Amino acid sequence: MLIKKVKILEFAPTADEIWQIKKHKKDGYTDYNTQNGLVSLLDTTHEAKQRPQIKAVYAGGKATNVARVIDRLLPDNIQAEIELVTFLPPPKATMRNLNFGNSGIVPSTPAGIYTQCLQIENLTKIKPHFEVVDELTETSDMQTTRRCIEIVLEDAGTSLNFSPRMIWSIESAKAVLSRLASFIHEADMIIIAGAPPIWESSDNLLTPHNFYAKILSLIREDCQVSIDVRGYYLHDCLIAKKPPRFIFMNKDEFFEANDTWKELGGKALNCTLIVHNKEGCWVWDKKMPDGNNIFNGSIFFPAPKIEKVYSTIGAGDAMHAGFLREWIYSQGEADQIKRSVVYSQAVSAISVSNELATYGIDTKAVDDMINSMGMEIDHGKQAFSRR
């Protein structure tokens, strides 16, 4: 099936509270608006070399990170229509919609203008799509579980990277699913990355753990889904009637999901699993791992050799984006999975080894990295070959 419409679903907040993050003399960057007081957000210099050339602020979550990288790599003649869909609460005051570049924004507060502009800044080929859902009432309840929003300090050359998760109500979750049902059938591909919001549920009918599986139940039979999420949000997706077409996870997350692999027992599924770490990636196509012999049946792709690593933060998002860019762009070509894996490894390697991080990712940098891997790409025939 030709992929013509792609929707990237962002459930991390463009929350207006993000705008209120301040730098404290002792605690560094912190969020003072969480329910229980202070939450410290550590900078990445404990594991990262300085990237002095970067000066930027990012907003959004993993799905937005994936969208940014895909956008930088898309050719001008791309035929697919790609949207980044973000769910927003209704405005707290009467505010007119604004244009930012070629994109409309739908602020819920004056501070939200700033956050939304940060999220969609530099998107040139992917179209932002904001869905205002009345049940998504703004709350100061947030939970910081990982680092996904990047703020880089020009004077120090250091960065911090974090992602707050919004705390929904069960009514919010149902309303978002209902809204998704109204337009998700249009998509030929759905992209999901990162953990869902969290909420308290009185039963097991709709929980954060089965939220993504519920989304899969809404899509067309021929729609492809690519998902990057921890195993406890993945389990119900894999046993659903319609499993994801692509699954991305790092090696630690792969081991976390070992009970799921044992349950599946090497079951044949129309699904490709890609597990990655600094050594390379393991790929299972059309058959899931056997939890008793966990790497059996996989194909291993060694990682590109790079001399200097600044930070591995965002490498998984870059790999996910690189794979999807090549998968969409090389539709109908031979060895489509192989070429998409090789392309994704090149993109990921650039993200960790370039002083500009994801800003340093472009098609020339990817081609150069692929050549350094002993591969080459013929853009005319859209073919990879080993030199």
Short mmCIF file of C-alpha atoms in Angstrom, two decimals:
data_model
loop_
_atom_site.label_atom_id
_atom_site.label_comp_id
_atom_site.label_asym_id
_atom_site.label_seq_id
_atom_site.Cartn_x
_atom_site.Cartn_y
_atom_site.Cartn_z
CA MET A 1 0.00 0.00 0.00
CA LEU A 2 1.30 3.45 -0.92
CA ILE A 3 1.72 5.70 2.12
CA LYS A 4 0.13 9.06 1.30
CA LYS A 5 -1.02 10.37 4.70
CA VAL A 6 1.05 10.10 7.88
CA LYS A 7 -0.03 11.32 11.33
CA ILE A 8 2.50 11.68 14.16
CA LEU A 9 0.64 11.67 17.50
CA GLU A 10 2.10 13.79 20.31
CA PHE A 11 0.74 13.17 23.81
CA ALA A 12 3.50 14.92 25.74
CA PRO A 13 2.38 18.43 26.65
CA THR A 14 2.97 21.68 24.94
CA ALA A 15 1.81 22.46 28.47
CA ASP A 16 1.83 26.12 29.39
CA GLU A 17 3.51 25.22 32.67
CA ILE A 18 6.70 24.47 30.75
CA TRP A 19 7.00 28.19 30.06
CA GLN A 20 7.35 28.81 33.81
CA ILE A 21 10.53 26.77 34.24
CA LYS A 22 13.14 28.92 35.97
CA LYS A 23 16.80 28.60 36.88
CA HIS A 24 17.49 28.39 40.60
CA LYS A 25 20.95 29.35 41.90
CA LYS A 26 21.30 26.14 43.90
CA ASP A 27 19.01 23.64 42.20
CA GLY A 28 19.54 24.62 38.57
CA TYR A 29 16.58 24.33 36.21
CA THR A 30 13.51 23.24 38.12
CA ASP A 31 9.75 23.06 37.80
CA TYR A 32 8.06 24.77 40.75
CA ASN A 33 4.50 24.05 39.58
CA THR A 34 4.19 20.34 40.19
CA GLN A 35 1.73 19.12 42.78
CA ASN A 36 4.30 18.32 45.43
CA GLY A 37 6.66 21.25 45.06
CA LEU A 38 10.13 21.22 43.58
CA VAL A 39 11.25 18.80 40.87
CA SER A 40 14.90 19.11 39.88
CA LEU A 41 15.87 18.71 36.24
CA LEU A 42 19.49 17.69 35.81
CA ASP A 43 21.63 18.90 32.95
CA THR A 44 23.30 16.31 30.74
CA THR A 45 26.92 17.23 31.34
CA HIS A 46 27.40 14.28 33.68
CA GLU A 47 27.52 12.04 30.58
CA ALA A 48 27.95 14.46 27.70
CA LYS A 49 30.71 16.50 26.11
CA GLN A 50 29.91 20.15 25.57
CA ARG A 51 28.33 21.18 22.29
CA PRO A 52 29.30 24.86 22.25
CA GLN A 53 27.65 25.66 18.92
CA ILE A 54 24.11 24.89 20.01
CA LYS A 55 21.82 27.57 21.30
CA ALA A 56 18.19 26.56 21.22
CA VAL A 57 15.11 25.66 23.19
CA TYR A 58 12.94 22.69 22.25
CA ALA A 59 9.43 21.90 23.41
CA GLY A 60 7.31 18.82 22.90
CA GLY A 61 7.97 15.17 23.54
CA LYS A 62 9.50 12.19 21.73
CA ALA A 63 6.98 12.34 18.89
CA THR A 64 7.92 15.97 18.23
CA ASN A 65 11.62 15.03 18.28
CA VAL A 66 10.92 12.35 15.67
CA ALA A 67 8.96 14.86 13.57
CA ARG A 68 11.79 17.42 13.63
CA VAL A 69 14.36 14.92 12.36
CA ILE A 70 12.06 13.54 9.66
CA ASP A 71 11.37 17.11 8.54
CA ARG A 72 15.10 17.83 8.10
CA LEU A 73 15.54 14.74 5.93
CA LEU A 74 12.50 14.87 3.68
CA PRO A 75 13.19 15.63 0.02
CA ASP A 76 11.33 18.47 -1.64
CA ASN A 77 9.47 16.03 -3.89
CA ILE A 78 8.08 13.88 -1.08
CA GLN A 79 4.58 12.73 -2.02
CA ALA A 80 3.31 11.88 1.46
CA GLU A 81 1.38 14.42 3.56
CA ILE A 82 2.74 14.32 7.12
CA GLU A 83 1.10 15.96 10.15
CA LEU A 84 2.24 16.40 13.75
CA VAL A 85 -0.95 16.13 15.82
CA THR A 86 -0.95 17.64 19.34
CA PHE A 87 -3.91 17.67 21.74
CA LEU A 88 -4.58 20.91 23.61
CA PRO A 89 -6.98 22.14 26.31
CA PRO A 90 -9.52 24.85 25.47
CA PRO A 91 -8.38 28.49 25.85
CA LYS A 92 -8.65 29.98 29.32
CA ALA A 93 -9.49 33.34 27.80
CA THR A 94 -10.74 34.68 24.50
CA MET A 95 -7.71 34.58 22.24
CA ARG A 96 -7.57 34.71 18.48
CA ASN A 97 -5.63 32.11 16.56
CA LEU A 98 -2.22 33.27 15.37
CA ASN A 99 0.08 32.45 12.48
CA PHE A 100 3.67 31.43 13.14
CA GLY A 101 5.53 31.18 9.86
CA ASN A 102 3.15 29.22 7.66
CA SER A 103 1.48 27.46 10.57
CA GLY A 104 -1.50 28.38 12.71
CA ILE A 105 -1.23 28.06 16.47
CA VAL A 106 -4.04 27.68 18.99
CA PRO A 107 -2.83 29.09 22.32
CA SER A 108 -4.67 28.22 25.51
CA THR A 109 -2.88 30.98 27.47
CA PRO A 110 -0.49 33.79 26.49
CA ALA A 111 2.38 31.64 27.74
CA GLY A 112 1.15 28.84 25.52
CA ILE A 113 1.97 30.94 22.44
CA TYR A 114 5.64 30.69 23.33
CA THR A 115 5.53 26.95 23.94
CA GLN A 116 3.64 26.13 20.75
CA CYS A 117 5.98 28.25 18.65
CA LEU A 118 8.93 26.36 20.13
CA GLN A 119 7.31 23.05 19.28
CA ILE A 120 6.75 23.78 15.60
CA GLU A 121 9.79 25.99 14.99
CA ASN A 122 11.77 24.94 11.90
CA LEU A 123 9.12 22.50 10.66
CA THR A 124 9.01 23.19 6.93
CA LYS A 125 7.51 20.05 5.37
CA ILE A 126 5.56 18.52 8.25
CA LYS A 127 2.32 20.33 9.05
CA PRO A 128 1.43 21.04 12.71
CA HIS A 129 -2.13 20.07 13.58
CA PHE A 130 -3.58 21.17 16.93
CA GLU A 131 -6.69 19.42 18.27
CA VAL A 132 -8.47 21.35 21.03
CA VAL A 133 -10.32 18.93 23.32
CA ASP A 134 -12.70 20.47 25.87
CA GLU A 135 -12.13 17.73 28.45
CA LEU A 136 -8.40 18.46 28.56
CA THR A 137 -8.62 21.02 31.35
CA GLU A 138 -5.24 22.47 32.25
CA THR A 139 -3.72 21.22 35.48
CA SER A 140 -0.49 21.83 37.29
CA ASP A 141 -0.19 18.09 37.90
CA MET A 142 2.81 16.88 35.94
CA GLN A 143 5.17 13.96 36.28
CA THR A 144 8.74 14.13 35.00
CA THR A 145 9.76 10.64 33.90
CA ARG A 146 12.41 11.26 31.25
CA ARG A 147 14.18 14.12 29.54
CA CYS A 148 12.82 15.10 26.14
CA ILE A 149 12.70 18.88 25.96
CA GLU A 150 16.13 20.28 25.25
CA ILE A 151 17.38 23.63 26.53
CA VAL A 152 20.94 24.52 25.65
CA LEU A 153 22.95 27.19 27.44
CA GLU A 154 25.04 29.16 24.96
CA ASP A 155 27.51 30.48 27.52
CA ALA A 156 28.28 27.12 29.13
CA GLY A 157 27.66 24.85 26.16
CA THR A 158 25.65 22.50 28.36
CA SER A 159 22.17 21.16 27.83
CA LEU A 160 19.30 19.67 29.76
CA ASN A 161 16.63 17.48 28.28
CA PHE A 162 13.38 16.45 29.95
CA SER A 163 9.77 15.60 29.30
CA PRO A 164 6.90 16.20 31.71
CA ARG A 165 3.91 13.91 31.35
CA MET A 166 0.49 15.41 31.87
CA ILE A 167 -1.84 13.78 34.37
CA TRP A 168 -5.20 13.28 32.69
CA SER A 169 -8.58 12.27 34.01
CA ILE A 170 -10.35 9.20 32.66
CA GLU A 171 -12.76 11.63 30.96
CA SER A 172 -9.81 13.28 29.19
CA ALA A 173 -8.53 9.94 27.92
CA LYS A 174 -11.96 8.95 26.59
CA ALA A 175 -12.39 12.33 24.91
CA VAL A 176 -9.03 12.12 23.13
CA LEU A 177 -9.84 8.61 21.88
CA SER A 178 -13.19 9.86 20.64
CA ARG A 179 -11.49 12.74 18.82
CA LEU A 180 -8.94 10.36 17.30
CA ALA A 181 -11.76 8.15 16.03
CA SER A 182 -13.09 11.10 14.03
CA PHE A 183 -10.00 11.46 11.83
CA ILE A 184 -7.50 8.64 12.34
CA HIS A 185 -9.10 6.49 9.63
CA GLU A 186 -7.68 8.95 7.06
CA ALA A 187 -4.11 7.90 7.83
CA ASP A 188 -2.02 5.36 5.96
CA MET A 189 0.58 5.46 8.74
CA ILE A 190 0.44 6.40 12.44
CA ILE A 191 3.60 7.23 14.43
CA ILE A 192 3.62 7.00 18.25
CA ALA A 193 6.63 7.71 20.46
CA GLY A 194 6.98 8.01 24.21
CA ALA A 195 4.81 7.11 27.17
CA PRO A 196 1.16 8.17 27.26
CA PRO A 197 -0.20 10.56 29.87
CA ILE A 198 -1.27 8.97 33.14
CA TRP A 199 -4.59 8.88 34.95
CA GLU A 200 -6.39 6.95 37.65
CA SER A 201 -8.84 4.34 36.40
CA SER A 202 -11.52 2.58 38.44
CA ASP A 203 -11.52 -0.40 36.05
CA ASN A 204 -9.25 -1.93 33.42
CA LEU A 205 -11.30 -0.85 30.40
CA LEU A 206 -9.12 2.18 29.65
CA THR A 207 -5.75 2.59 31.36
CA PRO A 208 -2.41 4.15 30.39
CA HIS A 209 -1.15 0.61 29.74
CA ASN A 210 -3.78 -0.17 27.10
CA PHE A 211 -4.24 3.35 25.71
CA TYR A 212 -2.08 2.75 22.63
CA ALA A 213 -3.77 -0.60 21.97
CA LYS A 214 -7.10 1.26 21.98
CA ILE A 215 -5.71 3.62 19.33
CA LEU A 216 -4.67 0.64 17.20
CA SER A 217 -8.26 -0.63 17.35
CA LEU A 218 -9.43 2.60 15.64
CA ILE A 219 -7.23 2.48 12.54
CA ARG A 220 -7.90 0.97 9.13
CA GLU A 221 -6.79 -2.61 8.54
CA ASP A 222 -4.19 -1.51 5.99
CA CYS A 223 -2.80 1.37 8.10
CA GLN A 224 0.80 0.92 9.27
CA VAL A 225 1.77 1.86 12.83
CA SER A 226 5.27 2.63 14.07
CA ILE A 227 5.73 2.80 17.84
CA ASP A 228 8.60 3.53 20.23
CA VAL A 229 7.50 2.86 23.80
CA ARG A 230 8.49 0.86 26.87
CA GLY A 231 7.32 -2.73 27.12
CA TYR A 232 4.55 -2.22 29.66
CA TYR A 233 2.75 0.09 27.23
CA LEU A 234 3.48 -2.27 24.33
CA HIS A 235 2.14 -5.58 25.63
CA ASP A 236 -1.52 -4.99 24.80
CA CYS A 237 -0.54 -3.68 21.35
CA LEU A 238 1.22 -6.95 20.50
CA ILE A 239 -1.68 -9.16 21.52
CA ALA A 240 -4.23 -6.89 19.81
CA LYS A 241 -6.00 -7.84 16.59
CA LYS A 242 -3.91 -5.26 14.71
CA PRO A 243 -0.28 -5.17 15.98
CA PRO A 244 2.12 -2.33 15.10
CA ARG A 245 4.01 -2.67 11.82
CA PHE A 246 7.24 -1.36 13.42
CA ILE A 247 8.44 -1.40 17.02
CA PHE A 248 11.53 0.48 18.23
CA MET A 249 13.17 0.04 21.63
CA ASN A 250 16.61 0.12 23.16
CA LYS A 251 18.26 -3.01 24.51
CA ASP A 252 17.37 -2.31 28.15
CA GLU A 253 13.70 -1.84 27.24
CA PHE A 254 13.87 -5.06 25.22
CA PHE A 255 14.96 -7.04 28.29
CA GLU A 256 12.25 -5.33 30.37
CA ALA A 257 9.68 -6.84 27.99
CA ASN A 258 11.06 -10.38 28.26
CA ASP A 259 7.83 -11.72 29.79
CA THR A 260 6.00 -10.53 26.68
CA TRP A 261 8.49 -12.29 24.40
CA LYS A 262 8.03 -15.48 26.42
CA GLU A 263 4.27 -15.14 26.11
CA LEU A 264 4.50 -14.67 22.34
CA GLY A 265 7.04 -17.50 22.04
CA GLY A 266 8.38 -16.56 18.62
CA LYS A 267 4.89 -16.04 17.18
CA ALA A 268 4.65 -14.98 13.54
CA LEU A 269 3.33 -11.41 13.25
CA ASN A 270 3.26 -8.88 10.43
CA CYS A 271 5.60 -6.77 12.51
CA THR A 272 9.25 -5.65 12.45
CA LEU A 273 11.02 -5.24 15.79
CA ILE A 274 14.17 -3.10 15.92
CA VAL A 275 16.25 -3.19 19.12
CA HIS A 276 19.23 -0.85 19.35
CA ASN A 277 22.16 0.16 21.53
CA LYS A 278 25.65 1.54 20.94
CA GLU A 279 26.81 -1.79 19.47
CA GLY A 280 24.22 -1.81 16.69
CA CYS A 281 20.70 -3.08 16.21
CA TRP A 282 18.92 -6.42 16.10
CA VAL A 283 16.02 -6.82 13.70
CA TRP A 284 13.21 -9.39 13.75
CA ASP A 285 10.93 -9.30 10.72
CA LYS A 286 7.56 -11.06 10.64
CA LYS A 287 8.39 -13.10 13.73
CA MET A 288 8.72 -12.07 17.37
CA PRO A 289 11.59 -13.10 19.66
CA ASP A 290 11.40 -16.28 21.69
CA GLY A 291 11.81 -15.25 25.32
CA ASN A 292 13.71 -18.44 26.11
CA ASN A 293 16.38 -17.78 23.46
CA ILE A 294 15.98 -14.07 23.22
CA PHE A 295 18.21 -13.02 20.29
CA ASN A 296 17.53 -16.11 18.20
CA GLY A 297 16.12 -15.30 14.77
CA SER A 298 17.35 -11.69 14.67
CA ILE A 299 19.58 -10.07 12.06
CA PHE A 300 22.34 -7.92 13.55
CA PHE A 301 23.42 -4.62 11.97
CA PRO A 302 26.64 -3.26 13.57
CA ALA A 303 26.63 0.42 14.49
CA PRO A 304 28.74 2.87 12.48
CA LYS A 305 32.13 3.61 13.98
CA ILE A 306 32.28 7.17 15.30
CA GLU A 307 35.24 8.88 16.92
CA LYS A 308 33.55 11.36 19.23
CA VAL A 309 30.33 10.99 21.20
CA TYR A 310 28.78 14.14 22.66
CA SER A 311 25.61 12.61 24.11
CA THR A 312 23.38 9.64 23.39
CA ILE A 313 20.25 11.55 24.41
CA GLY A 314 17.86 11.59 21.46
CA ALA A 315 19.72 8.89 19.53
CA GLY A 316 16.73 6.55 19.67
CA ASP A 317 14.37 9.25 18.40
CA ALA A 318 16.81 10.03 15.57
CA MET A 319 16.98 6.34 14.63
CA HIS A 320 13.18 6.05 14.62
CA ALA A 321 12.93 9.16 12.44
CA GLY A 322 15.63 8.03 10.02
CA PHE A 323 14.00 4.65 9.54
CA LEU A 324 10.58 6.17 8.86
CA ARG A 325 11.96 8.79 6.48
CA GLU A 326 13.61 6.11 4.37
CA TRP A 327 10.67 3.70 4.64
CA ILE A 328 8.26 6.36 3.35
CA TYR A 329 10.65 7.68 0.69
CA SER A 330 11.70 4.28 -0.71
CA GLN A 331 8.25 2.74 -1.05
CA GLY A 332 8.20 -0.20 -3.43
CA GLU A 333 11.99 -0.55 -3.61
CA ALA A 334 13.89 -3.78 -3.02
CA ASP A 335 15.40 -4.40 0.43
CA GLN A 336 13.21 -1.66 1.91
CA ILE A 337 13.70 -2.79 5.51
CA LYS A 338 17.47 -3.20 5.15
CA ARG A 339 17.92 0.19 3.54
CA SER A 340 15.71 1.82 6.18
CA VAL A 341 17.74 0.24 9.00
CA VAL A 342 21.05 1.38 7.49
CA TYR A 343 19.68 4.88 6.97
CA SER A 344 18.39 4.99 10.55
CA GLN A 345 21.79 3.99 11.94
CA ALA A 346 23.47 6.76 9.98
CA VAL A 347 21.00 9.35 11.30
CA SER A 348 21.42 8.13 14.88
CA ALA A 349 25.22 8.22 14.59
CA ILE A 350 25.10 11.83 13.43
CA SER A 351 22.84 12.82 16.33
CA VAL A 352 25.39 11.64 18.92
CA SER A 353 28.60 12.68 17.15
CA ASN A 354 27.78 16.10 15.68
CA GLU A 355 28.41 19.29 17.68
CA LEU A 356 25.06 20.54 16.45
CA ALA A 357 23.19 17.42 17.63
CA THR A 358 20.01 17.02 15.56
CA TYR A 359 20.64 20.42 13.97
CA GLY A 360 23.59 18.73 12.24
CA ILE A 361 21.37 16.14 10.58
CA ASP A 362 20.75 16.69 6.88
CA THR A 363 20.77 14.52 3.77
CA LYS A 364 24.41 15.25 2.93
CA ALA A 365 25.56 14.33 6.45
CA VAL A 366 23.58 11.08 6.21
CA ASP A 367 25.06 10.21 2.80
CA ASP A 368 28.56 10.88 4.13
CA MET A 369 27.91 8.66 7.16
CA ILE A 370 26.54 5.86 4.96
CA ASN A 371 29.65 6.07 2.78
CA SER A 372 31.81 5.82 5.91
CA MET A 373 29.92 2.61 6.76
CA GLY A 374 31.12 1.07 3.50
CA MET A 375 27.73 1.55 1.87
CA GLU A 376 26.57 3.88 -0.85
CA ILE A 377 23.20 5.06 -2.02
CA ASP A 378 22.12 5.71 -5.59
CA HIS A 379 19.50 8.44 -5.32
CA GLY A 380 18.44 7.88 -8.92
CA LYS A 381 17.65 4.20 -8.46
CA GLN A 382 17.06 4.57 -4.73
CA ALA A 383 19.29 1.60 -4.00
CA PHE A 384 21.85 0.73 -1.35
CA SER A 385 24.89 -1.36 -2.15
CA ARG A 386 28.03 -2.34 -0.29
CA ARG A 387 31.17 -0.84 -1.77
#
